[in-house]
PDB file of C-alpha atoms in Angstrom:
ATOM      1  CA  LYS A   1     -31.583  -8.657  81.574  1.00 80.00           C
ATOM      2  CA  ASN A   2     -31.014 -12.234  81.615  1.00 83.00           C
ATOM      3  CA  GLN A   3     -32.228 -13.824  78.397  1.00 90.00           C
ATOM      4  CA  VAL A   4     -31.917 -17.021  76.109  1.00 95.00           C
ATOM      5  CA  GLU A   5     -32.726 -16.650  72.581  1.00 96.00           C
ATOM      6  CA  GLN A   6     -33.128 -19.645  70.282  1.00 97.00           C
ATOM      7  CA  SER A   7     -33.145 -19.939  66.509  1.00 97.00           C
ATOM      8  CA  PRO A   8     -34.350 -21.121  64.282  1.00 97.00           C
ATOM      9  CA  GLN A   9     -38.017 -21.095  65.831  1.00 95.00           C
ATOM     10  CA  SER A  10     -38.999 -23.923  63.777  1.00 96.00           C
ATOM     11  CA  LEU A  11     -37.222 -26.266  61.353  1.00 97.00           C
ATOM     12  CA  ILE A  12     -38.275 -29.201  58.928  1.00 98.00           C
ATOM     13  CA  ILE A  13     -35.783 -31.689  57.873  1.00 98.00           C
ATOM     14  CA  LEU A  14     -35.908 -35.077  56.017  1.00 98.00           C
ATOM     15  CA  GLU A  15     -35.054 -38.275  57.933  1.00 98.00           C
ATOM     16  CA  GLY A  16     -31.200 -38.893  57.976  1.00 97.00           C
ATOM     17  CA  LYS A  17     -30.234 -35.454  57.494  1.00 98.00           C
ATOM     18  CA  ASN A  18     -27.995 -33.516  60.075  1.00 98.00           C
ATOM     19  CA  CYS A  19     -29.223 -30.508  61.682  1.00 98.00           C
ATOM     20  CA  THR A  20     -27.865 -27.502  64.228  1.00 98.00           C
ATOM     21  CA  LEU A  21     -29.911 -25.722  66.622  1.00 98.00           C
ATOM     22  CA  GLN A  22     -28.482 -22.444  68.015  1.00 98.00           C
ATOM     23  CA  CYS A  23     -28.900 -20.841  71.449  1.00 98.00           C
ATOM     24  CA  ASN A  24     -27.525 -17.458  72.431  1.00 97.00           C
ATOM     25  CA  TYR A  25     -27.596 -15.967  75.925  1.00 96.00           C
ATOM     26  CA  THR A  26     -27.083 -13.022  77.999  1.00 93.00           C
ATOM     27  CA  VAL A  27     -26.977 -14.819  81.169  1.00 87.00           C
ATOM     28  CA  SER A  28     -24.500 -13.602  83.975  1.00 85.00           C
ATOM     29  CA  PRO A  29     -22.936 -14.617  85.993  1.00 86.00           C
ATOM     30  CA  PHE A  30     -23.120 -18.101  83.939  1.00 87.00           C
ATOM     31  CA  SER A  31     -23.282 -21.474  85.857  1.00 88.00           C
ATOM     32  CA  ASN A  32     -24.412 -24.079  83.157  1.00 91.00           C
ATOM     33  CA  LEU A  33     -26.253 -24.579  80.016  1.00 94.00           C
ATOM     34  CA  ARG A  34     -28.852 -27.514  79.595  1.00 95.00           C
ATOM     35  CA  TRP A  35     -30.444 -28.566  76.272  1.00 97.00           C
ATOM     36  CA  TYR A  36     -33.798 -30.291  76.739  1.00 96.00           C
ATOM     37  CA  LYS A  37     -35.998 -32.478  74.486  1.00 97.00           C
ATOM     38  CA  GLN A  38     -39.740 -31.937  74.756  1.00 95.00           C
ATOM     39  CA  ASP A  39     -42.129 -33.939  73.022  1.00 94.00           C
ATOM     40  CA  THR A  40     -45.433 -32.799  72.491  1.00 91.00           C
ATOM     41  CA  GLY A  41     -47.690 -32.905  75.654  1.00 89.00           C
ATOM     42  CA  ARG A  42     -44.798 -34.133  77.720  1.00 92.00           C
ATOM     43  CA  GLY A  43     -42.318 -32.821  80.218  1.00 93.00           C
ATOM     44  CA  PRO A  44     -38.787 -31.893  79.070  1.00 94.00           C
ATOM     45  CA  VAL A  45     -36.053 -34.472  79.145  1.00 93.00           C
ATOM     46  CA  SER A  46     -32.434 -33.617  79.609  1.00 92.00           C
ATOM     47  CA  LEU A  47     -30.083 -34.339  76.805  1.00 95.00           C
ATOM     48  CA  THR A  48     -26.954 -32.396  77.967  1.00 95.00           C
ATOM     49  CA  ILE A  49     -25.413 -30.157  80.519  1.00 92.00           C
ATOM     50  CA  MET A  50     -22.540 -28.200  80.160  1.00 94.00           C
ATOM     51  CA  THR A  51     -20.668 -25.891  82.637  1.00 91.00           C
ATOM     52  CA  PHE A  52     -18.012 -22.792  81.876  1.00 86.00           C
ATOM     53  CA  SER A  53     -15.115 -24.985  81.237  1.00 90.00           C
ATOM     54  CA  GLU A  54     -16.686 -27.601  78.925  1.00 92.00           C
ATOM     55  CA  ASN A  55     -16.734 -26.879  75.037  1.00 93.00           C
ATOM     56  CA  THR A  56     -18.574 -30.198  73.934  1.00 96.00           C
ATOM     57  CA  LYS A  57     -20.867 -32.704  75.072  1.00 96.00           C
ATOM     58  CA  SER A  58     -22.367 -35.565  73.269  1.00 96.00           C
ATOM     59  CA  ASN A  59     -25.310 -37.943  74.094  1.00 95.00           C
ATOM     60  CA  GLY A  60     -25.807 -40.461  71.329  1.00 96.00           C
ATOM     61  CA  ARG A  61     -26.724 -38.609  68.071  1.00 97.00           C
ATOM     62  CA  TYR A  62     -26.814 -35.228  69.988  1.00 98.00           C
ATOM     63  CA  THR A  63     -23.665 -33.276  70.348  1.00 98.00           C
ATOM     64  CA  ALA A  64     -23.961 -29.822  72.124  1.00 98.00           C
ATOM     65  CA  THR A  65     -21.052 -27.223  71.900  1.00 97.00           C
ATOM     66  CA  LEU A  66     -20.629 -24.318  74.316  1.00 97.00           C
ATOM     67  CA  ASP A  67     -18.568 -20.987  73.552  1.00 95.00           C
ATOM     68  CA  ALA A  68     -18.600 -19.054  76.947  1.00 92.00           C
ATOM     69  CA  ASP A  69     -16.821 -16.262  75.398  1.00 92.00           C
ATOM     70  CA  THR A  70     -19.470 -15.640  72.711  1.00 95.00           C
ATOM     71  CA  LYS A  71     -22.163 -17.093  75.063  1.00 95.00           C
ATOM     72  CA  GLN A  72     -23.399 -19.363  72.234  1.00 97.00           C
ATOM     73  CA  SER A  73     -24.367 -22.690  72.159  1.00 98.00           C
ATOM     74  CA  SER A  74     -25.603 -25.206  69.552  1.00 98.00           C
ATOM     75  CA  LEU A  75     -27.240 -28.568  69.444  1.00 98.00           C
ATOM     76  CA  HIS A  76     -26.028 -30.967  66.559  1.00 98.00           C
ATOM     77  CA  ILE A  77     -28.419 -33.792  65.576  1.00 98.00           C
ATOM     78  CA  THR A  78     -26.787 -36.350  63.446  1.00 98.00           C
ATOM     79  CA  ALA A  79     -28.815 -38.932  61.168  1.00 98.00           C
ATOM     80  CA  SER A  80     -32.236 -37.455  62.340  1.00 98.00           C
ATOM     81  CA  GLN A  81     -34.907 -39.813  62.921  1.00 97.00           C
ATOM     82  CA  LEU A  82     -38.826 -39.443  62.815  1.00 97.00           C
ATOM     83  CA  SER A  83     -38.790 -39.604  66.763  1.00 97.00           C
ATOM     84  CA  ASP A  84     -36.330 -36.732  66.844  1.00 98.00           C
ATOM     85  CA  SER A  85     -39.434 -34.503  65.931  1.00 98.00           C
ATOM     86  CA  ALA A  86     -40.026 -32.290  69.220  1.00 97.00           C
ATOM     87  CA  SER A  87     -39.229 -29.142  70.758  1.00 96.00           C
ATOM     88  CA  TYR A  88     -35.697 -28.438  71.858  1.00 98.00           C
ATOM     89  CA  ILE A  89     -35.298 -26.062  74.603  1.00 97.00           C
ATOM     90  CA  CYS A  90     -31.955 -24.342  75.734  1.00 97.00           C
ATOM     91  CA  VAL A  91     -31.895 -23.717  79.634  1.00 95.00           C
ATOM     92  CA  VAL A  92     -29.261 -21.288  81.237  1.00 94.00           C
ATOM     93  CA  SER A  93     -28.827 -21.408  85.053  1.00 90.00           C
ATOM     94  CA  ALA A  94     -27.321 -18.046  86.114  1.00 83.00           C
ATOM     95  CA  GLU A  95     -25.569 -19.654  89.146  1.00 75.00           C
ATOM     96  CA  ALA A  96     -26.099 -22.713  91.353  1.00 63.00           C
ATOM     97  CA  GLY A  97     -29.383 -22.428  93.149  1.00 61.00           C
ATOM     98  CA  THR A  98     -30.870 -20.036  91.157  1.00 70.00           C
ATOM     99  CA  ALA A  99     -33.866 -20.284  88.754  1.00 75.00           C
ATOM    100  CA  LEU A 100     -33.694 -21.496  85.284  1.00 87.00           C
ATOM    101  CA  ILE A 101     -33.834 -19.310  82.072  1.00 90.00           C
ATOM    102  CA  PHE A 102     -35.465 -21.003  79.353  1.00 93.00           C
ATOM    103  CA  GLY A 103     -35.437 -20.116  75.738  1.00 94.00           C
ATOM    104  CA  LYS A 104     -38.490 -20.277  73.598  1.00 93.00           C
ATOM    105  CA  GLY A 105     -37.289 -23.605  71.949  1.00 95.00           C
ATOM    106  CA  THR A 106     -36.884 -24.652  68.238  1.00 97.00           C
ATOM    107  CA  THR A 107     -39.598 -26.837  66.934  1.00 96.00           C
ATOM    108  CA  LEU A 108     -38.046 -29.879  64.749  1.00 98.00           C
ATOM    109  CA  SER A 109     -40.072 -31.593  62.380  1.00 98.00           C
ATOM    110  CA  VAL A 110     -38.267 -34.561  60.717  1.00 98.00           C
ATOM    111  CA  SER A 111     -40.179 -35.994  57.728  1.00 97.00           C
ATOM    112  CA  SER A 112     -39.893 -39.188  55.783  1.00 94.00           C
TER     113      SER A 112
ATOM    114  CA  GLY B   1     -31.565 -41.764  86.929  1.00 72.00           C
ATOM    115  CA  ALA B   2     -34.059 -39.429  88.934  1.00 84.00           C
ATOM    116  CA  VAL B   3     -37.721 -39.744  88.114  1.00 91.00           C
ATOM    117  CA  VAL B   4     -40.349 -37.236  88.900  1.00 94.00           C
ATOM    118  CA  SER B   5     -43.874 -38.731  88.590  1.00 95.00           C
ATOM    119  CA  GLN B   6     -46.741 -36.326  87.847  1.00 97.00           C
ATOM    120  CA  HIS B   7     -50.396 -36.898  87.981  1.00 97.00           C
ATOM    121  CA  PRO B   8     -52.789 -36.466  86.085  1.00 97.00           C
ATOM    122  CA  SER B   9     -51.499 -36.389  82.873  1.00 96.00           C
ATOM    123  CA  TRP B  10     -54.531 -34.602  81.733  1.00 96.00           C
ATOM    124  CA  VAL B  11     -57.958 -33.207  83.528  1.00 97.00           C
ATOM    125  CA  ILE B  12     -60.900 -31.698  82.258  1.00 97.00           C
ATOM    126  CA  CYS B  13     -62.819 -29.858  84.852  1.00 96.00           C
ATOM    127  CA  LYS B  14     -65.779 -27.418  85.093  1.00 97.00           C
ATOM    128  CA  SER B  15     -65.272 -23.730  85.723  1.00 97.00           C
ATOM    129  CA  GLY B  16     -65.381 -22.729  89.361  1.00 97.00           C
ATOM    130  CA  THR B  17     -64.072 -26.192  90.738  1.00 97.00           C
ATOM    131  CA  SER B  18     -60.607 -27.106  91.995  1.00 97.00           C
ATOM    132  CA  VAL B  19     -58.005 -29.206  90.682  1.00 97.00           C
ATOM    133  CA  LYS B  20     -54.968 -30.932  92.460  1.00 98.00           C
ATOM    134  CA  ILE B  21     -51.769 -31.879  90.531  1.00 97.00           C
ATOM    135  CA  GLU B  22     -49.159 -34.239  92.213  1.00 97.00           C
ATOM    136  CA  CYS B  23     -45.741 -34.647  91.700  1.00 96.00           C
ATOM    137  CA  ARG B  24     -43.747 -37.381  93.459  1.00 95.00           C
ATOM    138  CA  SER B  25     -39.724 -37.998  93.237  1.00 93.00           C
ATOM    139  CA  LEU B  26     -39.594 -41.506  92.994  1.00 92.00           C
ATOM    140  CA  ASP B  27     -35.949 -42.321  93.770  1.00 87.00           C
ATOM    141  CA  PHE B  28     -34.526 -39.404  95.306  1.00 89.00           C
ATOM    142  CA  GLN B  29     -35.366 -36.663  98.106  1.00 89.00           C
ATOM    143  CA  ALA B  30     -36.771 -33.248  96.377  1.00 87.00           C
ATOM    144  CA  THR B  31     -36.038 -30.481  98.888  1.00 85.00           C
ATOM    145  CA  THR B  32     -37.036 -27.967  96.327  1.00 89.00           C
ATOM    146  CA  MET B  33     -39.912 -28.275  93.724  1.00 92.00           C
ATOM    147  CA  PHE B  34     -40.517 -25.779  90.962  1.00 94.00           C
ATOM    148  CA  TRP B  35     -43.882 -25.510  89.254  1.00 96.00           C
ATOM    149  CA  TYR B  36     -44.127 -24.218  85.792  1.00 96.00           C
ATOM    150  CA  ARG B  37     -46.918 -23.206  83.268  1.00 96.00           C
ATOM    151  CA  GLN B  38     -46.633 -23.582  79.534  1.00 94.00           C
ATOM    152  CA  PHE B  39     -48.904 -22.202  77.035  1.00 91.00           C
ATOM    153  CA  PRO B  40     -48.889 -23.506  73.343  1.00 86.00           C
ATOM    154  CA  LYS B  41     -45.625 -22.584  71.481  1.00 82.00           C
ATOM    155  CA  GLN B  42     -44.312 -20.726  74.324  1.00 87.00           C
ATOM    156  CA  SER B  43     -41.623 -21.517  76.864  1.00 87.00           C
ATOM    157  CA  LEU B  44     -42.038 -22.719  80.214  1.00 92.00           C
ATOM    158  CA  MET B  45     -42.739 -20.099  82.664  1.00 93.00           C
ATOM    159  CA  LEU B  46     -41.899 -20.443  86.541  1.00 93.00           C
ATOM    160  CA  MET B  47     -44.827 -20.079  88.765  1.00 95.00           C
ATOM    161  CA  ALA B  48     -43.554 -21.053  92.178  1.00 95.00           C
ATOM    162  CA  THR B  49     -40.800 -22.617  94.029  1.00 93.00           C
ATOM    163  CA  SER B  50     -41.598 -24.744  96.942  1.00 90.00           C
ATOM    164  CA  ASN B  51     -39.462 -26.020  99.628  1.00 87.00           C
ATOM    165  CA  GLU B  52     -40.202 -28.985 101.689  1.00 84.00           C
ATOM    166  CA  GLY B  53     -41.864 -27.672 105.289  1.00 82.00           C
ATOM    167  CA  SER B  54     -42.093 -23.983 104.236  1.00 84.00           C
ATOM    168  CA  LYS B  55     -44.337 -21.728 102.418  1.00 88.00           C
ATOM    169  CA  ALA B  56     -43.868 -21.528  98.585  1.00 92.00           C
ATOM    170  CA  THR B  57     -42.402 -18.682  96.950  1.00 92.00           C
ATOM    171  CA  TYR B  58     -44.402 -17.215  94.051  1.00 95.00           C
ATOM    172  CA  GLU B  59     -43.178 -15.427  91.009  1.00 94.00           C
ATOM    173  CA  GLN B  60     -44.601 -11.886  90.390  1.00 93.00           C
ATOM    174  CA  GLY B  61     -48.253 -11.965  88.877  1.00 93.00           C
ATOM    175  CA  VAL B  62     -49.010 -15.632  90.039  1.00 95.00           C
ATOM    176  CA  GLU B  63     -51.843 -15.626  92.661  1.00 94.00           C
ATOM    177  CA  LYS B  64     -50.808 -17.703  95.696  1.00 93.00           C
ATOM    178  CA  ASP B  65     -54.591 -17.887  96.657  1.00 94.00           C
ATOM    179  CA  LYS B  66     -55.283 -19.422  93.423  1.00 96.00           C
ATOM    180  CA  PHE B  67     -52.579 -21.661  92.812  1.00 97.00           C
ATOM    181  CA  LEU B  68     -52.038 -23.307  96.256  1.00 96.00           C
ATOM    182  CA  ILE B  69     -48.632 -25.420  96.825  1.00 94.00           C
ATOM    183  CA  ASN B  70     -48.065 -27.888  99.533  1.00 91.00           C
ATOM    184  CA  HIS B  71     -44.707 -29.514  99.960  1.00 90.00           C
ATOM    185  CA  ALA B  72     -45.408 -31.598 103.264  1.00 82.00           C
ATOM    186  CA  SER B  73     -42.827 -34.283 102.278  1.00 89.00           C
ATOM    187  CA  LEU B  74     -39.499 -34.715 100.665  1.00 89.00           C
ATOM    188  CA  THR B  75     -41.016 -36.782  97.917  1.00 92.00           C
ATOM    189  CA  LEU B  76     -44.309 -35.167  97.334  1.00 93.00           C
ATOM    190  CA  SER B  77     -45.553 -31.511  96.211  1.00 94.00           C
ATOM    191  CA  THR B  78     -48.905 -30.809  95.055  1.00 95.00           C
ATOM    192  CA  LEU B  79     -50.589 -27.641  93.228  1.00 97.00           C
ATOM    193  CA  THR B  80     -54.032 -27.079  93.704  1.00 97.00           C
ATOM    194  CA  VAL B  81     -55.679 -24.737  91.018  1.00 97.00           C
ATOM    195  CA  THR B  82     -58.685 -23.323  92.938  1.00 97.00           C
ATOM    196  CA  SER B  83     -61.855 -22.186  91.457  1.00 96.00           C
ATOM    197  CA  ALA B  84     -60.688 -22.984  88.152  1.00 97.00           C
ATOM    198  CA  HIS B  85     -61.584 -20.642  85.070  1.00 96.00           C
ATOM    199  CA  PRO B  86     -61.022 -21.244  81.381  1.00 96.00           C
ATOM    200  CA  GLU B  87     -58.032 -19.023  81.128  1.00 95.00           C
ATOM    201  CA  ASP B  88     -56.146 -21.331  83.546  1.00 96.00           C
ATOM    202  CA  SER B  89     -56.160 -23.943  80.926  1.00 96.00           C
ATOM    203  CA  SER B  90     -52.669 -24.733  80.425  1.00 96.00           C
ATOM    204  CA  PHE B  91     -49.951 -27.253  80.640  1.00 96.00           C
ATOM    205  CA  TYR B  92     -48.407 -27.662  84.187  1.00 97.00           C
ATOM    206  CA  ILE B  93     -45.046 -29.050  84.763  1.00 97.00           C
ATOM    207  CA  CYS B  94     -43.215 -29.910  87.807  1.00 96.00           C
ATOM    208  CA  SER B  95     -39.324 -30.194  88.081  1.00 94.00           C
ATOM    209  CA  ALA B  96     -37.165 -31.285  90.949  1.00 92.00           C
ATOM    210  CA  ARG B  97     -33.453 -30.665  91.476  1.00 83.00           C
ATOM    211  CA  SER B  98     -31.432 -33.963  92.118  1.00 76.00           C
ATOM    212  CA  GLY B  99     -28.017 -35.124  91.893  1.00 73.00           C
ATOM    213  CA  HIS B 100     -28.779 -35.624  88.057  1.00 70.00           C
ATOM    214  CA  GLY B 101     -29.743 -32.036  87.644  1.00 79.00           C
ATOM    215  CA  TYR B 102     -33.095 -30.878  87.175  1.00 87.00           C
ATOM    216  CA  THR B 103     -35.787 -33.560  86.458  1.00 91.00           C
ATOM    217  CA  PHE B 104     -39.100 -32.579  85.142  1.00 94.00           C
ATOM    218  CA  GLY B 105     -42.314 -34.314  85.340  1.00 95.00           C
ATOM    219  CA  SER B 106     -44.215 -35.464  82.372  1.00 95.00           C
ATOM    220  CA  GLY B 107     -46.919 -32.740  82.438  1.00 96.00           C
ATOM    221  CA  THR B 108     -50.651 -32.160  83.374  1.00 97.00           C
ATOM    222  CA  ARG B 109     -52.788 -30.766  80.521  1.00 97.00           C
ATOM    223  CA  LEU B 110     -55.681 -28.677  82.370  1.00 97.00           C
ATOM    224  CA  THR B 111     -58.576 -27.938  80.274  1.00 97.00           C
ATOM    225  CA  VAL B 112     -61.356 -25.848  82.358  1.00 97.00           C
ATOM    226  CA  VAL B 113     -64.861 -25.946  80.491  1.00 96.00           C
TER     227      VAL B 113
END
């Protein structure tokens, strides 16, 4: 069964600190993996997208990694800001054109 | 980048009435639009996939007569929740595929009282 598991479920960190969110998937065949940021009451906004051959992709203070062999991905946030408080969702596509498979997300709270 | 405009952002309606949610692709043509529902602290759940000019494909367990989807043009898709009930209260989000990948609307918070 195609599944996407994220950990931790929630995380609280101090402003300025770094953090890493994890995503494990059992989706096959694999097409690509996306990380989205979803603010409360808003739609998801794309942060990164990686295909099978990509190991790392950065978007400002966000860096995503992908290990297609172990079917794991991580999202590293550097020098966190209060505005980083949101839900971060890992989304995997089984193959081009098929429905996306969503993780339940990690809720990040950044406090001052 | 690609933008999907979703309206309204929130709506409160009485039980038994119908509510229409619109999603427009502003700078690209959305051949396919996806409609999701999201309950608090839960992941997005795909309700249906609509293709311009044809009938929508509904996921198992989603009532097609209750959630009417119309995709009459390449830039507009609508979801109508008919005879809404309190259990339909949720966050509804649309998404379209573009050259930039999947772009989501900003969501509609529906509260049925």
